């Protein structure tokens, strides 16, 4: 079996999506790219999360052609592959329909940077891109366009949901969890009043501290 360790990791990370209330039923997906071969492991289409196992993950090449697996890959596979081809720094991609973040997407609004947690993780607002249909590369193209010039590892897509990227699949899942967390807080804050944006120079300082100082080195 190809890429057994990556299969196990991608399968394990899928369980974190329903655990963090980021998906419903069979929606959403995680993929990870193997740095050595360039092959991609992704969720099979339409399987329930409790049915996922390392052996039924699907392995595809960078163009979405199935290399190993008996099941059809996720309907978002071609868009994941487009992102990987355009971003050599990306080793993981996640797609969710998490409620609060998708509410911003439904009205075509970016999530403004009004929280230190956003300055830390996203380095600014979480941008909202345009609408794209499911099934081809169009969503991936819109994600790449939306993230151009942004430090955010997350993009919202109009009327659709959330796409996140990371250096590996776990980092992309973390970004998806954090996206929903800050989206919920910003929504709640708007019920109380008009949240104050953080000054750009302070966002820069927050992001630098988080990416260069925070945690164990």
Short mmCIF file of C-alpha atoms in Angstrom, two decimals:
data_model
loop_
_atom_site.label_atom_id
_atom_site.label_comp_id
_atom_site.label_asym_id
_atom_site.label_seq_id
_atom_site.Cartn_x
_atom_site.Cartn_y
_atom_site.Cartn_z
CA UNK A 1 0.00 0.00 0.00
CA UNK A 2 1.37 3.40 -0.99
CA UNK A 3 2.07 6.06 1.66
CA UNK A 4 0.78 4.16 4.73
CA UNK A 5 1.91 6.84 7.22
CA UNK A 6 0.28 9.70 5.30
CA UNK A 7 -2.89 7.64 4.83
CA UNK A 8 -3.09 7.09 8.60
CA UNK A 9 -2.42 10.78 9.31
CA UNK A 10 -5.03 12.07 6.86
CA UNK A 11 -7.58 9.57 8.18
CA UNK A 12 -6.87 10.61 11.80
CA UNK A 13 -7.20 14.29 10.95
CA UNK A 14 -10.60 13.77 9.31
CA UNK A 15 -12.00 12.80 12.72
CA UNK A 16 -11.14 16.28 14.00
CA UNK A 17 -13.59 17.92 11.59
CA UNK A 18 -16.82 16.56 13.13
CA UNK A 19 -15.20 16.67 16.59
CA UNK A 20 -14.84 20.44 16.18
CA UNK A 21 -18.29 20.90 14.55
CA UNK A 22 -16.76 21.93 11.22
CA UNK A 23 -18.78 19.57 8.99
CA UNK A 24 -22.14 17.83 8.75
CA UNK A 25 -22.81 14.28 7.51
CA UNK A 26 -20.26 13.58 4.72
CA UNK A 27 -19.32 17.16 3.79
CA UNK A 28 -15.76 18.46 3.99
CA UNK A 29 -12.39 16.88 3.30
CA UNK A 30 -8.72 16.83 4.23
CA UNK A 31 -5.80 16.08 1.93
CA UNK A 32 -2.07 15.80 2.47
CA UNK A 33 0.82 15.82 0.00
CA UNK A 34 3.83 13.53 0.29
CA UNK A 35 6.91 15.71 -0.11
CA UNK A 36 9.07 12.97 -1.64
CA UNK A 37 6.72 11.61 -4.31
CA UNK A 38 4.35 14.55 -4.76
CA UNK A 39 1.42 12.15 -4.42
CA UNK A 40 -1.69 13.32 -2.57
CA UNK A 41 -3.88 11.42 -0.10
CA UNK A 42 -7.50 12.54 0.10
CA UNK A 43 -10.86 11.42 1.49
CA UNK A 44 -13.10 9.24 -0.68
CA UNK A 45 -16.29 10.88 -1.92
CA UNK A 46 -19.48 10.48 0.12
CA UNK A 47 -18.19 8.22 2.89
CA UNK A 48 -19.37 8.89 6.43
CA UNK A 49 -16.66 9.95 8.83
CA UNK A 50 -17.03 6.85 11.00
CA UNK A 51 -16.43 4.70 7.92
CA UNK A 52 -13.06 6.24 7.11
CA UNK A 53 -9.95 4.12 7.51
CA UNK A 54 -6.35 4.46 6.28
CA UNK A 55 -6.91 1.74 3.71
CA UNK A 56 -9.86 3.52 2.03
CA UNK A 57 -8.10 6.84 1.61
CA UNK A 58 -7.47 7.57 -2.08
CA UNK A 59 -4.03 8.38 -3.50
CA UNK A 60 -3.91 10.67 -6.55
CA UNK A 61 -1.21 12.41 -8.54
CA UNK A 62 -0.94 16.19 -8.82
CA UNK A 63 -3.52 16.24 -11.63
CA UNK A 64 -6.09 14.20 -9.69
CA UNK A 65 -5.55 10.88 -11.48
CA UNK A 66 -6.14 7.97 -9.07
CA UNK A 67 -2.90 6.12 -8.39
CA UNK A 68 -4.22 3.82 -5.69
CA UNK A 69 -7.65 3.18 -4.19
CA UNK A 70 -10.88 1.41 -5.06
CA UNK A 71 -13.16 4.36 -4.25
CA UNK A 72 -13.77 7.62 -6.06
CA UNK A 73 -11.88 10.55 -4.53
CA UNK A 74 -13.53 13.65 -3.09
CA UNK A 75 -15.41 15.88 -5.53
CA UNK A 76 -12.99 18.64 -4.50
CA UNK A 77 -9.91 16.66 -5.56
CA UNK A 78 -9.12 18.66 -8.71
CA UNK A 79 -9.24 21.90 -6.73
CA UNK A 80 -6.95 20.49 -4.04
CA UNK A 81 -4.55 19.43 -6.77
CA UNK A 82 -4.63 22.86 -8.40
CA UNK A 83 -3.69 24.45 -5.06
CA UNK A 84 -0.79 22.03 -4.62
CA UNK A 85 0.49 22.71 -8.13
CA UNK A 86 0.38 26.47 -7.61
CA UNK A 87 1.78 26.50 -4.07
CA UNK A 88 4.91 24.42 -3.53
CA UNK A 89 4.89 25.44 0.15
CA UNK A 90 1.53 23.77 0.81
CA UNK A 91 1.47 20.24 2.19
CA UNK A 92 -2.14 20.09 3.36
CA UNK A 93 -5.55 21.39 2.26
CA UNK A 94 -8.85 21.33 4.16
CA UNK A 95 -12.39 22.20 3.12
CA UNK A 96 -15.26 22.71 5.57
CA UNK A 97 -18.73 24.23 5.74
CA UNK A 98 -18.39 25.35 9.37
CA UNK A 99 -21.41 27.43 10.38
CA UNK A 100 -20.13 30.82 11.45
CA UNK A 101 -17.40 31.09 8.84
CA UNK A 102 -19.79 29.92 6.12
CA UNK A 103 -22.31 32.55 7.25
CA UNK A 104 -19.71 35.20 6.35
CA UNK A 105 -19.18 33.41 3.01
CA UNK A 106 -22.94 33.39 2.36
CA UNK A 107 -23.02 37.19 2.42
CA UNK A 108 -19.68 37.55 0.66
CA UNK A 109 -17.89 39.17 3.60
CA UNK A 110 -14.30 38.76 4.69
CA UNK A 111 -13.76 38.33 8.44
CA UNK A 112 -12.08 41.51 9.70
CA UNK A 113 -9.04 41.33 11.95
CA UNK A 114 -10.52 42.50 15.24
CA UNK A 115 -8.97 39.84 17.52
CA UNK A 116 -5.39 39.22 18.60
CA UNK A 117 -5.94 35.54 17.77
CA UNK A 118 -6.56 36.59 14.18
CA UNK A 119 -3.42 38.71 14.07
CA UNK A 120 -1.51 35.71 15.42
CA UNK A 121 -2.82 32.95 13.18
CA UNK A 122 -3.95 34.79 10.06
CA UNK A 123 -1.80 37.92 9.98
CA UNK A 124 -4.83 40.01 9.02
CA UNK A 125 -8.40 39.47 7.83
CA UNK A 126 -9.65 36.18 6.43
CA UNK A 127 -10.47 37.10 2.83
CA UNK A 128 -13.64 36.11 1.00
CA UNK A 129 -13.35 35.20 -2.67
CA UNK A 130 -15.93 34.79 -5.39
CA UNK A 131 -18.26 31.96 -6.33
CA UNK A 132 -17.06 28.83 -8.14
CA UNK A 133 -18.80 25.58 -9.01
CA UNK A 134 -17.80 22.25 -7.48
CA UNK A 135 -16.15 19.44 -9.44
CA UNK A 136 -13.32 21.01 -11.43
CA UNK A 137 -10.31 23.21 -10.74
CA UNK A 138 -12.35 26.43 -10.51
CA UNK A 139 -12.57 26.43 -6.71
CA UNK A 140 -8.83 25.88 -6.42
CA UNK A 141 -8.22 28.73 -8.84
CA UNK A 142 -10.41 31.03 -6.74
CA UNK A 143 -8.66 30.00 -3.52
CA UNK A 144 -5.26 30.81 -5.03
CA UNK A 145 -6.54 34.14 -6.35
CA UNK A 146 -8.12 35.04 -3.02
CA UNK A 147 -5.00 34.25 -0.99
CA UNK A 148 -2.63 36.13 -3.27
CA UNK A 149 -0.85 38.78 -1.22
CA UNK A 150 -2.44 37.56 2.02
CA UNK A 151 -0.77 35.94 5.03
CA UNK A 152 -3.99 34.10 5.84
CA UNK A 153 -3.95 30.30 5.58
CA UNK A 154 -7.74 30.45 5.13
CA UNK A 155 -10.07 31.72 2.44
CA UNK A 156 -13.84 31.93 2.37
CA UNK A 157 -15.62 31.28 -0.93
CA UNK A 158 -18.88 33.07 -1.73
CA UNK A 159 -21.94 30.93 -0.94
CA UNK A 160 -19.78 27.89 -0.28
CA UNK A 161 -17.51 27.62 2.74
CA UNK A 162 -13.94 27.53 3.98
CA UNK A 163 -10.68 26.35 2.40
CA UNK A 164 -7.47 26.29 4.42
CA UNK A 165 -3.87 25.47 3.61
CA UNK A 166 -0.84 24.56 5.69
CA UNK A 167 2.71 23.25 5.58
CA UNK A 168 1.15 19.87 6.27
CA UNK A 169 -2.35 18.43 6.72
CA UNK A 170 -2.38 19.02 10.48
CA UNK A 171 -1.52 22.72 10.03
CA UNK A 172 -4.38 23.06 7.53
CA UNK A 173 -6.80 21.43 10.00
CA UNK A 174 -5.62 23.79 12.74
CA UNK A 175 -6.31 26.74 10.44
CA UNK A 176 -9.83 25.41 9.79
CA UNK A 177 -10.51 25.06 13.53
CA UNK A 178 -9.19 28.57 14.21
CA UNK A 179 -11.21 30.02 11.32
CA UNK A 180 -14.46 28.82 12.81
CA UNK A 181 -13.46 29.91 16.31
CA UNK A 182 -12.71 33.51 15.31
CA UNK A 183 -15.71 33.66 12.95
CA UNK A 184 -18.01 32.76 15.86
CA UNK A 185 -16.41 35.34 18.14
CA UNK A 186 -16.62 38.11 15.53
CA UNK A 187 -20.28 37.27 14.85
CA UNK A 188 -21.06 37.39 18.59
CA UNK A 189 -19.17 40.67 18.97
CA UNK A 190 -21.29 42.20 16.21
CA UNK A 191 -24.39 41.47 18.27
CA UNK A 192 -22.98 43.76 20.96
CA UNK A 193 -21.69 46.54 18.72
CA UNK A 194 -19.14 47.36 16.04
CA UNK A 195 -15.83 45.52 16.72
CA UNK A 196 -12.78 47.78 16.53
CA UNK A 197 -10.17 46.77 13.91
CA UNK A 198 -6.60 46.22 15.09
CA UNK A 199 -4.06 48.64 13.61
CA UNK A 200 -1.99 47.11 10.77
CA UNK A 201 1.30 47.74 12.57
CA UNK A 202 0.01 45.90 15.63
CA UNK A 203 -1.18 43.01 13.45
CA UNK A 204 2.36 42.78 12.06
CA UNK A 205 3.80 42.61 15.58
CA UNK A 206 1.28 39.99 16.69
CA UNK A 207 1.90 37.79 13.66
CA UNK A 208 5.69 38.07 13.98
CA UNK A 209 5.61 37.15 17.66
CA UNK A 210 3.34 34.19 17.00
CA UNK A 211 5.39 32.84 14.09
CA UNK A 212 8.88 33.59 15.45
CA UNK A 213 8.70 33.67 19.28
CA UNK A 214 5.61 31.81 20.55
CA UNK A 215 5.95 28.18 21.60
CA UNK A 216 9.00 25.96 21.92
CA UNK A 217 11.95 26.52 19.61
#
